[in-house]
Coordinates of C-alpha atoms and ligand atoms in Angstrom, one line a residue:
M1 CA 9.7 -1.8 -19.5
S2 CA 7.1 -0.2 -18.1
F3 CA 3.2 -1.3 -17.9
A4 CA 1.0 1.3 -18.7
S5 CA -1.1 2.4 -15.4
I6 CA -4.1 0.8 -14.0
P7 CA -6.8 3.3 -13.5
K8 CA -8.9 2.7 -10.2
N9 CA -10.4 -1.1 -10.2
P10 CA -14.6 -0.8 -10.3
H11 CA -14.9 -3.2 -8.7
A12 CA -13.0 -1.8 -5.3
L13 CA -15.7 0.5 -5.8
R14 CA -18.3 -1.0 -5.5
V15 CA -18.6 0.4 -2.0
T16 CA -17.3 3.1 -0.6
P17 CA -13.5 2.5 0.1
H18 CA -12.7 3.7 3.8
L19 CA -9.4 5.7 2.0
L20 CA -10.9 7.7 -1.0
D21 CA -8.2 10.5 -0.8
Y22 CA -4.6 8.9 -0.1
E23 CA -3.3 12.9 0.9
Q24 CA -6.1 14.1 2.4
A25 CA -5.7 10.4 4.4
R26 CA -2.6 10.6 5.8
A27 CA -2.8 14.3 6.6
G28 CA -6.0 13.1 8.9
H29 CA -4.7 10.6 10.5
S30 CA -3.9 9.7 13.7
W31 CA -3.2 5.7 16.0
E32 CA -4.2 7.8 18.6
A33 CA -7.7 8.2 17.3
L34 CA -8.3 5.0 15.4
R35 CA -7.9 3.8 18.9
A36 CA -11.0 5.2 19.7
D37 CA -12.1 3.0 17.3
L38 CA -11.5 -0.2 19.6
Q39 CA -13.2 -0.3 22.4
G40 CA -9.9 -1.3 25.3
L41 CA -10.5 -3.2 28.5
P42 CA -12.7 -2.4 30.9
G43 CA -10.0 -2.1 33.1
G44 CA -7.5 -0.5 31.2
G45 CA -4.7 -1.2 28.8
L46 CA -5.6 -2.9 24.8
N47 CA -5.6 -7.3 24.8
L48 CA -5.8 -8.0 20.5
A49 CA -8.3 -11.0 21.6
H50 CA -10.4 -8.7 23.4
E51 CA -10.6 -6.3 20.5
A52 CA -10.6 -9.1 17.8
V53 CA -13.0 -11.0 19.4
D54 CA -15.5 -9.8 22.7
R55 CA -15.8 -6.9 21.9
H56 CA -17.5 -8.6 18.8
A57 CA -19.2 -11.4 20.8
G58 CA -21.2 -8.8 23.6
G59 CA -21.8 -6.5 21.0
A60 CA -24.4 -6.5 18.1
R61 CA -22.0 -8.7 16.2
A62 CA -22.1 -11.2 18.5
N63 CA -24.7 -13.5 16.5
H64 CA -22.5 -12.8 12.9
L65 CA -20.6 -15.5 11.7
A66 CA -16.2 -15.6 12.2
L67 CA -14.6 -18.5 11.4
R68 CA -15.8 -20.7 8.2
W69 CA -13.8 -23.1 7.9
L70 CA -13.3 -25.8 5.1
G71 CA -11.7 -28.6 6.0
K72 CA -9.8 -30.3 3.3
D73 CA -12.5 -33.9 3.2
G74 CA -15.2 -31.1 2.6
S75 CA -16.6 -30.2 6.1
V76 CA -18.0 -26.8 6.7
R77 CA -17.6 -25.5 10.5
D78 CA -19.1 -22.4 11.3
L79 CA -18.5 -20.2 14.1
T80 CA -20.4 -16.9 15.4
Y81 CA -18.0 -14.0 17.0
A82 CA -20.3 -15.6 19.8
D83 CA -18.4 -18.4 19.7
M84 CA -14.7 -17.9 19.5
A85 CA -15.5 -16.1 22.4
R86 CA -16.1 -18.9 24.4
A87 CA -13.7 -21.0 22.9
S88 CA -11.8 -18.6 23.0
A89 CA -12.2 -18.4 26.7
R90 CA -12.2 -21.9 27.0
F91 CA -8.7 -22.5 25.6
A92 CA -7.6 -19.4 28.4
N93 CA -8.6 -21.2 31.1
V94 CA -7.0 -23.9 30.7
L95 CA -4.0 -22.5 30.5
R96 CA -4.8 -20.7 33.5
S97 CA -5.6 -24.4 35.5
L98 CA -1.9 -25.6 34.4
G99 CA -0.7 -22.2 36.1
V100 CA 0.5 -20.9 32.6
A101 CA 1.4 -17.3 33.3
K102 CA 1.6 -13.4 31.9
G103 CA 4.6 -14.0 29.0
E104 CA 4.8 -17.6 28.9
R105 CA 5.0 -18.9 25.2
V106 CA 2.2 -21.1 23.8
F107 CA 3.4 -22.6 20.7
A108 CA 1.2 -23.9 18.0
L109 CA 2.4 -27.2 15.5
M110 CA -0.2 -28.0 13.5
G111 CA -2.5 -27.4 10.0
R112 CA -5.5 -24.7 10.1
V113 CA -7.8 -26.3 11.9
P114 CA -10.2 -24.3 14.2
E115 CA -8.1 -25.0 17.3
L116 CA -5.4 -23.6 16.0
Y117 CA -7.5 -19.7 16.2
F118 CA -9.5 -21.5 19.6
A119 CA -5.3 -21.9 21.0
A120 CA -4.2 -18.5 19.6
L121 CA -6.4 -15.6 21.1
G122 CA -7.2 -18.0 24.2
T123 CA -3.1 -17.3 24.8
L124 CA -3.5 -13.9 24.9
K125 CA -6.8 -13.8 26.8
N126 CA -4.3 -15.2 29.7
V127 CA -2.0 -12.4 28.2
S128 CA 0.6 -15.4 27.4
V129 CA 2.7 -15.7 24.4
F130 CA 1.5 -17.0 21.1
C131 CA 3.7 -18.5 18.1
P132 CA 2.8 -20.6 15.7
L133 CA 4.7 -22.4 13.5
F134 CA 4.6 -23.7 9.6
S135 CA 3.0 -27.5 11.0
Q136 CA 5.1 -28.8 7.9
F137 CA 8.3 -28.1 9.3
G138 CA 10.4 -31.5 10.4
P139 CA 11.5 -32.2 13.2
E140 CA 15.0 -30.2 13.5
P141 CA 13.5 -26.8 12.9
V142 CA 10.5 -27.7 15.3
W143 CA 12.7 -28.1 17.9
Q144 CA 15.2 -25.2 17.0
R145 CA 12.0 -23.1 17.9
L146 CA 10.8 -24.5 20.9
S147 CA 13.4 -24.8 22.2
R148 CA 15.3 -20.6 21.2
G149 CA 11.8 -19.6 22.1
D150 CA 11.4 -20.9 25.6
A151 CA 8.3 -23.0 25.1
K152 CA 6.5 -23.5 27.2
V153 CA 3.2 -24.5 26.1
L154 CA 3.3 -27.1 22.6
V155 CA -0.2 -26.8 20.8
T156 CA -0.6 -29.6 18.7
T157 CA -1.8 -33.1 16.8
Q158 CA -1.5 -37.0 17.6
A159 CA 0.2 -38.0 14.0
L160 CA 2.4 -33.9 14.1
Y161 CA 3.5 -35.4 17.9
E162 CA 4.8 -38.3 17.1
K163 CA 6.1 -37.6 14.4
K164 CA 8.1 -34.4 14.9
V165 CA 8.4 -34.2 18.7
A166 CA 7.9 -36.6 20.6
A167 CA 11.5 -37.8 19.6
L168 CA 12.5 -34.4 21.5
R169 CA 11.5 -34.0 24.1
E170 CA 14.7 -34.2 25.9
R171 CA 15.8 -31.7 24.1
L172 CA 13.2 -29.4 25.8
P173 CA 12.9 -29.9 29.5
A174 CA 11.1 -26.2 29.5
L175 CA 8.4 -27.6 27.7
Q176 CA 5.9 -28.6 30.7
F177 CA 3.0 -29.6 28.4
I178 CA 1.6 -31.0 25.1
L179 CA -2.0 -30.7 24.3
L180 CA -3.4 -32.5 21.7
A181 CA -6.1 -31.4 20.0
D182 CA -7.3 -34.3 18.5
A183 CA -6.6 -37.3 21.2
A184 CA -9.6 -38.4 23.7
E185 CA -7.9 -38.8 26.5
D186 CA -3.9 -38.0 27.4
L187 CA -0.8 -40.1 26.7
D188 CA 0.9 -39.0 29.8
A189 CA 0.9 -36.5 32.4
S190 CA 2.2 -33.7 30.9
V191 CA 0.8 -35.2 27.2
L192 CA -2.6 -34.2 27.5
S193 CA -6.4 -34.3 25.6
L194 CA -6.9 -30.6 24.6
P195 CA -11.1 -31.5 23.6
K196 CA -11.3 -33.1 27.7
L197 CA -9.3 -29.7 28.9
M198 CA -11.9 -27.1 27.1
A199 CA -15.1 -29.7 28.4
A200 CA -14.1 -29.0 31.4
A201 CA -13.2 -25.6 31.2
S202 CA -15.4 -23.0 31.6
D203 CA -16.2 -20.7 28.8
V204 CA -16.1 -17.3 30.6
F205 CA -12.8 -15.7 31.5
V206 CA -12.0 -12.2 32.4
I207 CA -8.7 -11.4 29.6
P208 CA -6.9 -9.6 33.1
P209 CA -5.4 -5.7 32.6
T210 CA -2.8 -5.6 29.4
S211 CA -1.0 -3.3 28.6
P212 CA -0.5 -2.7 25.1
E213 CA 3.3 -3.1 25.5
E214 CA 2.9 -6.4 26.6
M215 CA 4.3 -9.4 24.2
A216 CA 1.6 -11.0 22.2
L217 CA 3.6 -12.9 19.2
L218 CA 6.7 -14.7 19.0
H219 CA 7.4 -15.1 14.6
F220 CA 9.5 -16.3 13.2
T221 CA 10.7 -14.4 9.9
S222 CA 11.0 -17.4 6.8
G223 CA 14.8 -17.8 6.9
T224 CA 14.8 -16.5 3.0
T225 CA 18.0 -14.9 3.6
G226 CA 19.5 -16.6 6.2
M227 CA 18.4 -18.2 9.6
P228 CA 14.8 -17.2 10.8
K229 CA 14.7 -14.3 13.5
G230 CA 12.5 -14.1 16.2
A231 CA 10.4 -11.2 15.9
V232 CA 8.2 -10.2 19.0
H233 CA 5.5 -8.3 19.2
V234 CA 2.9 -6.9 21.3
H235 CA -0.8 -6.3 21.9
Q236 CA -1.0 -2.8 20.7
A237 CA 0.3 -3.7 17.2
A238 CA -3.9 -4.2 16.9
L239 CA -3.8 -0.6 16.0
T240 CA -1.6 -1.6 13.0
H241 CA -3.8 -4.9 12.1
F242 CA -7.2 -2.9 12.3
A243 CA -5.8 0.1 10.6
T244 CA -4.7 -2.3 7.5
G245 CA -7.7 -4.1 7.8
R246 CA -9.7 -0.4 6.9
Y247 CA -6.7 1.4 4.5
V248 CA -6.2 -1.2 2.4
L249 CA -7.9 -4.5 2.4
D250 CA -10.7 -2.5 2.7
L251 CA -12.5 -4.7 5.1
H252 CA -16.3 -3.8 5.3
P253 CA -19.4 -6.1 7.6
E254 CA -20.9 -8.7 5.2
D255 CA -17.1 -8.6 3.3
I256 CA -16.3 -12.3 3.0
F257 CA -12.4 -12.4 3.8
W258 CA -9.7 -14.8 2.9
C259 CA -6.5 -14.9 3.4
T260 CA -4.5 -18.4 2.4
A261 CA -1.4 -17.1 4.1
D262 CA -1.1 -20.2 7.3
P263 CA -0.6 -18.6 10.8
G264 CA 2.7 -19.9 11.2
W265 CA 4.1 -17.1 9.0
V266 CA 3.0 -13.6 9.9
T267 CA 0.5 -13.0 7.1
G268 CA -1.1 -15.8 8.9
T269 CA -1.5 -14.0 11.5
S270 CA -1.3 -10.3 11.1
Y271 CA -4.0 -11.0 7.7
G272 CA -5.4 -14.7 9.1
I273 CA -6.8 -13.7 12.5
F274 CA -6.5 -10.5 13.6
A275 CA -7.4 -7.7 11.2
P276 CA -10.4 -9.5 9.9
F277 CA -11.9 -10.1 13.3
L278 CA -10.7 -7.0 14.4
H279 CA -13.6 -5.7 11.9
G280 CA -15.6 -8.3 13.1
V281 CA -16.4 -9.5 9.4
T282 CA -16.5 -13.1 8.4
N283 CA -13.3 -15.0 8.1
L284 CA -12.3 -18.3 5.9
V285 CA -9.9 -20.6 7.1
D286 CA -9.0 -23.1 3.8
E287 CA -7.4 -26.2 5.9
A288 CA -6.5 -28.4 2.1
D289 CA -3.1 -27.2 1.0
F290 CA -2.5 -25.3 -3.1
D291 CA -4.9 -26.0 -5.3
A292 CA -5.9 -24.1 -8.3
E293 CA -9.5 -25.9 -9.1
R294 CA -10.3 -25.8 -5.5
W295 CA -9.4 -22.1 -4.7
Y296 CA -11.4 -21.4 -7.7
R297 CA -14.1 -23.1 -6.6
I298 CA -13.6 -21.8 -2.9
L299 CA -13.8 -18.0 -4.7
Q300 CA -17.0 -18.8 -6.4
E301 CA -18.7 -20.9 -3.6
Q302 CA -17.3 -18.3 -0.8
K303 CA -19.0 -15.2 -1.8
V304 CA -15.0 -14.5 -1.6
T305 CA -15.0 -10.5 -1.5
V306 CA -11.5 -9.4 -0.5
W307 CA -9.1 -12.3 -0.9
Y308 CA -4.8 -11.8 0.7
T309 CA -2.3 -14.0 -1.2
A310 CA 0.8 -14.2 -2.3
P311 CA 3.3 -13.8 -5.9
T312 CA 4.2 -17.2 -5.6
A313 CA 1.0 -19.0 -6.1
I314 CA -0.5 -15.8 -8.5
R315 CA 2.5 -16.8 -10.6
R316 CA 1.2 -20.9 -10.3
L317 CA -2.3 -20.2 -11.3
M318 CA -0.8 -17.8 -14.2
R319 CA 0.6 -21.4 -16.2
I320 CA -2.7 -23.2 -16.3
P321 CA -3.8 -22.5 -19.9
G322 CA -7.6 -21.3 -19.7
E323 CA -9.5 -19.0 -18.5
P324 CA -10.5 -18.8 -15.3
R325 CA -13.7 -17.1 -14.9
A326 CA -14.6 -19.2 -17.8
Q327 CA -15.2 -21.5 -16.1
H328 CA -15.9 -19.7 -13.2
D329 CA -18.1 -16.7 -11.5
L330 CA -15.4 -15.0 -9.3
G331 CA -18.2 -12.0 -9.5
A332 CA -18.0 -11.8 -6.0
L333 CA -14.8 -10.7 -5.5
R334 CA -13.9 -7.1 -5.3
L335 CA -10.7 -7.0 -4.3
I336 CA -7.3 -9.3 -4.2
H337 CA -4.3 -8.3 -2.0
S338 CA -0.7 -9.8 -2.8
V339 CA 2.0 -9.8 -0.3
G340 CA 5.4 -11.6 0.1
E341 CA 8.1 -10.8 -2.4
P342 CA 7.3 -8.1 -5.2
L343 CA 4.4 -9.1 -7.3
N344 CA 5.7 -9.1 -11.3
P345 CA 4.1 -6.5 -13.1
E346 CA 2.3 -9.3 -15.6
A347 CA 0.9 -11.0 -12.5
V348 CA -1.0 -7.5 -12.1
V349 CA -1.6 -6.9 -15.7
W350 CA -3.0 -11.3 -15.7
G351 CA -5.4 -10.3 -13.0
Q352 CA -7.0 -7.4 -15.2
R353 CA -7.4 -9.8 -18.4
A354 CA -8.0 -13.2 -16.4
L355 CA -9.9 -12.8 -13.2
G356 CA -11.5 -9.5 -14.2
L357 CA -9.7 -7.4 -11.2
P358 CA -5.8 -6.2 -10.7
I359 CA -3.8 -7.0 -7.8
H360 CA -2.5 -5.6 -5.4
D361 CA 0.3 -5.6 -4.3
N362 CA 1.2 -4.4 -0.9
W363 CA 5.0 -4.6 0.8
W364 CA 6.0 -5.0 4.1
Q365 CA 7.4 -7.6 6.9
T366 CA 7.4 -9.9 10.1
E367 CA 9.0 -7.0 11.7
T368 CA 6.8 -4.7 10.4
G369 CA 3.9 -6.6 12.3
G370 CA 1.7 -5.6 9.5
I371 CA 1.3 -3.7 5.9
M372 CA 3.6 -0.3 5.3
I373 CA 3.0 0.1 1.9
A374 CA 0.4 -0.5 -0.2
N375 CA -1.5 -0.3 -2.9
Y376 CA -4.5 1.5 -1.9
A377 CA -8.7 0.6 -3.5
A378 CA -9.2 4.1 -4.2
M379 CA -5.8 4.0 -6.6
D380 CA -4.7 3.9 -9.7
I381 CA -2.0 1.1 -10.0
R382 CA 1.3 1.5 -11.6
P383 CA 2.3 -2.8 -12.7
G384 CA 5.5 -3.4 -10.2
S385 CA 5.6 -0.6 -7.8
M386 CA 4.7 -1.7 -4.1
G387 CA 2.3 1.5 -3.8
K388 CA 2.1 3.9 -1.4
P389 CA 2.8 4.7 2.5
L390 CA 0.3 3.3 4.7
P391 CA -1.4 6.2 6.4
G392 CA 0.7 6.9 10.2
I393 CA 3.6 5.1 8.8
D394 CA 7.1 7.5 7.0
A395 CA 9.0 5.3 4.1
A396 CA 11.9 6.9 3.2
I397 CA 14.6 5.8 0.6
V398 CA 18.5 6.5 2.5
K399 CA 22.1 5.7 1.3
R400 CA 24.3 4.1 4.9
G401 CA 27.2 6.8 4.5
E402 CA 30.3 7.5 7.2
Q403 CA 28.1 10.5 7.7
G404 CA 25.4 8.4 9.5
I405 CA 22.0 8.2 7.6
Q406 CA 21.4 10.4 4.8
V407 CA 18.1 10.7 3.1
I408 CA 17.4 10.1 -0.3
T409 CA 15.1 12.9 -1.4
E410 CA 16.2 12.5 -5.9
A411 CA 13.1 10.7 -7.1
D412 CA 14.4 7.2 -8.8
H413 CA 16.6 6.6 -7.0
E414 CA 17.9 3.4 -4.9
G415 CA 18.5 3.1 -2.2
E416 CA 17.8 1.2 1.3
L417 CA 13.9 0.9 2.7
A418 CA 13.4 2.8 5.9
L419 CA 10.6 3.2 8.4
R420 CA 10.4 6.1 11.0
P421 CA 10.3 3.7 14.5
G422 CA 7.3 4.3 16.8
W423 CA 4.2 2.7 13.8
P424 CA 2.3 0.1 16.7
S425 CA 3.1 -3.5 14.9
M426 CA 6.9 -2.8 15.2
F427 CA 8.7 -5.5 16.1
R428 CA 9.8 -4.6 19.7
A429 CA 13.0 -7.6 20.5
Y430 CA 14.6 -9.8 18.2
L431 CA 14.5 -12.6 21.0
H432 CA 17.6 -13.2 22.5
D433 CA 19.4 -10.9 20.6
D434 CA 19.5 -7.6 20.9
A435 CA 22.6 -6.5 19.9
R436 CA 21.0 -8.2 16.4
Y437 CA 18.2 -5.8 17.1
A438 CA 20.1 -2.3 17.9
K439 CA 21.5 -3.1 14.3
C440 CA 17.9 -2.5 12.9
F441 CA 17.7 1.2 14.0
V442 CA 20.1 4.2 12.8
D443 CA 19.7 8.0 13.1
G444 CA 15.8 7.7 13.7
W445 CA 15.6 5.2 11.3
Y446 CA 14.6 1.7 10.8
L447 CA 16.5 -0.2 7.9
S448 CA 14.1 -3.0 6.3
G449 CA 17.5 -4.5 5.0
D450 CA 15.3 -4.0 1.5
L451 CA 16.3 -1.9 -2.3
A452 CA 13.5 0.1 -3.5
K453 CA 13.0 3.5 -4.8
R454 CA 10.6 6.0 -5.2
D455 CA 9.3 7.5 -7.9
A456 CA 8.1 11.5 -8.7
D457 CA 4.9 11.0 -7.7
G458 CA 5.6 8.6 -4.2
Y459 CA 4.7 5.6 -5.4
F460 CA 7.2 2.5 -4.6
W461 CA 9.5 0.5 -6.3
F462 CA 11.4 -2.9 -4.5
V463 CA 14.3 -3.6 -5.8
G464 CA 15.9 -6.0 -4.2
R465 CA 17.4 -7.3 -1.3
A466 CA 20.1 -5.7 0.0
D467 CA 21.4 -8.9 -0.1
D468 CA 20.5 -10.5 -3.4
I469 CA 21.5 -7.2 -5.1
I470 CA 23.9 -7.6 -8.2
K471 CA 26.9 -5.6 -8.7
T472 CA 27.7 -6.5 -12.5
S473 CA 30.6 -3.7 -14.4
G474 CA 29.5 -1.6 -12.4
H475 CA 25.7 -1.0 -12.1
M476 CA 23.4 -2.2 -9.2
V477 CA 20.8 -4.6 -11.0
G478 CA 18.0 -6.3 -8.7
P479 CA 17.5 -9.5 -9.5
F480 CA 13.2 -8.9 -9.6
E481 CA 13.7 -6.4 -12.8
V482 CA 15.4 -9.1 -14.5
E483 CA 13.1 -12.4 -13.6
S484 CA 10.4 -10.4 -14.1
A485 CA 11.4 -8.8 -17.8
L486 CA 11.8 -13.1 -18.6
M487 CA 8.5 -13.7 -17.1
E488 CA 6.9 -11.1 -19.6
H489 CA 8.0 -14.1 -22.3
P490 CA 5.0 -16.4 -23.2
S491 CA 7.3 -19.7 -22.9
V492 CA 8.1 -18.7 -19.1
A493 CA 6.7 -19.7 -15.4
E494 CA 9.2 -18.0 -13.1
A495 CA 13.1 -16.7 -13.0
G496 CA 15.1 -16.7 -10.0
V497 CA 18.3 -14.6 -10.7
I498 CA 21.8 -13.9 -8.8
G499 CA 24.8 -13.3 -9.5
K500 CA 27.7 -15.4 -10.3
P501 CA 31.5 -14.0 -9.6
D502 CA 33.5 -13.4 -13.2
P503 CA 36.9 -11.9 -12.9
L504 CA 36.0 -9.4 -15.5
I505 CA 33.0 -7.5 -14.5
G506 CA 32.8 -8.9 -10.9
E507 CA 28.8 -10.8 -11.0
L508 CA 27.6 -12.0 -13.9
V509 CA 23.3 -12.1 -14.2
K510 CA 22.5 -15.4 -14.4
A511 CA 19.0 -16.9 -14.6
F512 CA 16.9 -19.5 -13.5
V513 CA 14.1 -20.4 -16.0
V514 CA 11.3 -22.7 -15.1
L515 CA 8.7 -23.2 -18.5
K516 CA 5.4 -23.2 -18.9
P517 CA 3.9 -26.7 -19.5
G518 CA 4.0 -27.5 -23.0
H519 CA 7.8 -25.5 -24.0
A520 CA 10.9 -27.2 -23.9
A521 CA 14.3 -26.9 -22.9
T522 CA 16.2 -26.0 -26.2
D523 CA 18.7 -24.1 -27.2
E524 CA 17.3 -21.9 -29.2
L525 CA 14.7 -20.8 -26.3
R526 CA 18.0 -20.4 -24.1
L527 CA 19.0 -17.9 -27.8
E528 CA 16.0 -16.3 -27.8
L529 CA 14.9 -15.8 -23.9
T530 CA 18.7 -14.2 -24.0
G531 CA 17.5 -11.9 -27.0
F532 CA 14.0 -11.5 -25.6
A533 CA 15.6 -9.8 -21.9
R534 CA 18.7 -7.9 -23.7
K535 CA 16.2 -5.9 -26.2
R536 CA 13.9 -5.7 -22.6
L537 CA 17.2 -4.8 -20.5
G538 CA 20.0 -3.7 -22.1
P539 CA 22.9 -6.0 -22.8
A540 CA 24.7 -4.9 -19.1
V541 CA 21.5 -6.1 -17.4
A542 CA 20.3 -9.4 -18.9
P543 CA 20.9 -12.2 -17.8
K544 CA 24.6 -13.8 -19.5
E545 CA 23.9 -17.2 -18.8
I546 CA 20.5 -18.9 -18.9
A547 CA 19.8 -21.9 -17.2
F548 CA 16.1 -24.1 -17.6
I549 CA 15.9 -25.7 -13.6
E550 CA 12.4 -27.3 -12.8
S551 CA 11.6 -25.5 -10.2
L552 CA 13.0 -22.5 -7.8
P553 CA 14.4 -24.0 -4.1
K554 CA 11.7 -21.5 -2.0
T555 CA 10.6 -21.6 1.3
R556 CA 7.9 -23.1 2.7
S557 CA 6.3 -19.0 3.1
G558 CA 6.2 -19.2 -1.2
K559 CA 9.8 -17.1 -1.5
I560 CA 12.3 -17.4 -3.8
M561 CA 15.4 -18.3 -1.7
R562 CA 17.2 -16.6 -4.3
R563 CA 20.7 -18.0 -1.8
L564 CA 20.1 -21.5 -2.4
L565 CA 20.4 -21.2 -6.4
K566 CA 24.1 -18.7 -5.4
A567 CA 25.2 -21.8 -3.0
R568 CA 24.2 -24.2 -5.2
E569 CA 25.6 -23.3 -8.6
L570 CA 28.8 -21.9 -6.7
G571 CA 29.4 -25.2 -4.6
L572 CA 29.1 -23.6 -1.1
P573 CA 27.2 -24.8 1.5
E574 CA 23.8 -24.4 1.9
G575 CA 23.1 -23.0 4.8
D576 CA 20.0 -22.4 7.1
L577 CA 17.8 -25.4 5.2
S578 CA 15.0 -25.3 8.1
T579 CA 12.2 -23.6 5.9
L580 CA 12.8 -24.8 2.6
E581 CA 10.5 -26.0 0.9
N582 CA 10.8 -30.0 -0.3
D583 CA 8.0 -31.7 -1.3
Ligands
ATP1 P1 14.6 -13.2 6.6 O1 14.8 -11.9 7.0 O2 14.8 -14.8 7.8 O3 15.6 -13.4 4.9 P2 12.3 -12.8 5.0 O4 12.6 -11.7 5.3 O5 11.6 -13.4 3.8 O6 13.3 -14.1 5.9 P3 9.7 -11.7 5.6 O7 9.1 -11.4 6.2 O8 8.5 -13.5 5.6 O9 10.8 -13.4 6.3 O10 9.7 -11.9 4.2 C1 9.6 -9.9 4.0 C2 10.8 -9.8 2.8 O11 9.5 -10.1 2.2 C3 10.9 -8.6 2.8 O12 11.8 -8.2 3.6 C4 10.0 -7.9 1.8 O13 12.2 -9.0 0.5 C5 10.2 -9.6 1.3 N1 8.5 -9.1 0.6 C6 7.4 -8.8 0.7 N2 6.2 -8.4 0.6 C7 6.7 -7.9 -1.0 C8 6.9 -6.8 -1.9 N3 5.0 -6.6 -2.4 N4 7.6 -6.4 -3.1 C9 8.2 -7.3 -2.9 N5 9.4 -7.8 -1.3 C10 8.3 -7.7 -0.7
MG2 MG1 14.1 -11.0 6.6

C-alpha cells in the first residue's frame, strides 16, 4: 500500500525555511563555508562548548534564554546563554582543580537536570570527554560502561550513587572522583559535593586550544541488535550539529525547541544540547518522563515551535482516543521531527490529522553523530520515507559482493544503506574495538547495517536492519513493512515482526501485536488481522502467525527489540539486556 504524498506543510513555511530548494542546497553546500558561520577559538581550533555557549554569551544573544528547565514538580528554571557560559566555566574549573586532563572521561548518570547540561559543556571546555549514561540503567550496565569507557569522573546524584554506584566502587579502580550534584557535603575524599565545588570555582574559564579532531563525546549505542558499542565523536561534530539544526530542524532565532530524548542517547546530546545551542535558540528540557497530557500541555504553554521526538512516543499518543487539538492549542508548532526507528506512514498521516502537522522522519545512528537523511520543511513528504540525504552527505544503496561493494543505481532496489565517509560527525572509533570499526568501512563506503531502497525521485525508504530481515519462501521481508500494514488496522497500537525458522519456507513471518484499549484479543480478531494484512501485503509477506501481547520489548531509547521477541519465541539465550526497558 502507499499513502499519498503530503504537500509542503504550510506551518513550516510561516518562517522562510533555510533550505528552500533541495537540489540548490546540495549543490551550494560546503563544510568549509559552513565552518565560517562558527567562530573558532581565539587561539585557533574548534571547541563544541565554545560554539554552543561562549560564542553567544560573548555576543548579542548573551541574555537570550538558552535553557528552560521544567522540573517534575512543576518548578521552572531559566538560564540565559551568559548563565550557561558561567555555569559550564565553573564546572570546567572544578575538573581542572581535580586534575582531570584533556581526553579523560567524565561520565554523567543523572536525570535531565540543569547540572547535567553544565557538566556536558564544562567537560568539553576542559577538553575532556563527556559520556552521558541513562539514569535508569541498573548497576550492571552502569559498571559495564564506566569500566569499558575508562571513567575517571562520574557526576551523579546522592540517590543514584547509593543505589547503583556505591557497591561498584571496588570494581572501578580507575574511577577517581564522584561528584554528587545534590549533596551539600562531601561523603569522603573522593565522593564530593558538586555544589560546594561549583561555589568555590571561578565562573571564568579560558578554553585551551582544541583540535577539531580531539575526542569530545563517547556514546554507547542502543543495544538493539546486541552488546552496545562505544562510539567516539570529536569536536568537529559541531559542524554536523549546526548544519542539521539549519537544514533539517530549520532553527530560527526565536524558536522554542524541544527534543524529548534523554542525553543518555545520542539524540539527547546532538539535538538535546548541541544543535539548539549552536543556533542560539531556547532549548526546552523536561525532567519528567513521557506523559501524554503533560506533553500536550508543554507544547501549548511553552509555545514550542520545533519539536523533535520518536516513533515510540508518537505511537503512544496515537493510542489515546480523542482529538488533541480539541483540548490543546498547538498553534505555535511549526515542525515535528522524528527519529530512532522507522516512522510508520500511518503515524505521519495521524500527525497531519490529529496535530495539524505531518511528522518529518529522519534517519541517523549513534555512529553518524547527526541526521544524515531527512524530510525537510520545504519538501513534500512521502509517508513512510526517511527523506533525502543531507546536503554534504552522499548516501547510496549498495550490495556487498565478491568484487567488493557494488552501488545499486536502479530505483526501488533493496540493498545496504551506505555513506561516503568524511562527514564531520562521523564516529572516529568504536572504543577499544578497532577491528569492528575497520569492518564498517569497505571500498570507500561506511556501511550502516541497515537495508533501504531509493525511489526514482531520490527519496530513501527504510527496509529493516540487516539482522532483522526475514527470508521467507525466497522473499526478503523487512519487518517494518509488515508492522506498518498491521498498524493501519484500527485495533492495532503497535506490532513487532520476526522470522521464525520453518523447514518448508525458511522462515515464516510472525507478528506480535499490541491492541489499542477497548479491543479484545480474540481468535476472530486474529483472523481479521490476517486477512487485513494479506490484502495489503499479499500472502507471501503477510504474517502466517499472529500473537497478541501486552507490550513489546523495547530498548530504553524506545526501539522494538525484535531479537528479543525472536529469542523468546525460540527459547534461545536472550543476550545483552542492559538497555531493555523493564518498568
Ligand atoms: P545497536 O547498534 O547497539 O544495535 P541501535 O542501532 O538501535 O543499537 P542507535 O545508534 O541508537 O542504536 O540507532 C540507530 C538505528 O536506529 C539505525 O541504524 C536504524 O536501524 C534505526 N533508525 C534510526 N532512525 C531511523 C529511521 N528514521 N527510520 C528507520 N530506522 C531508524
Ligand atoms: Mg546500530
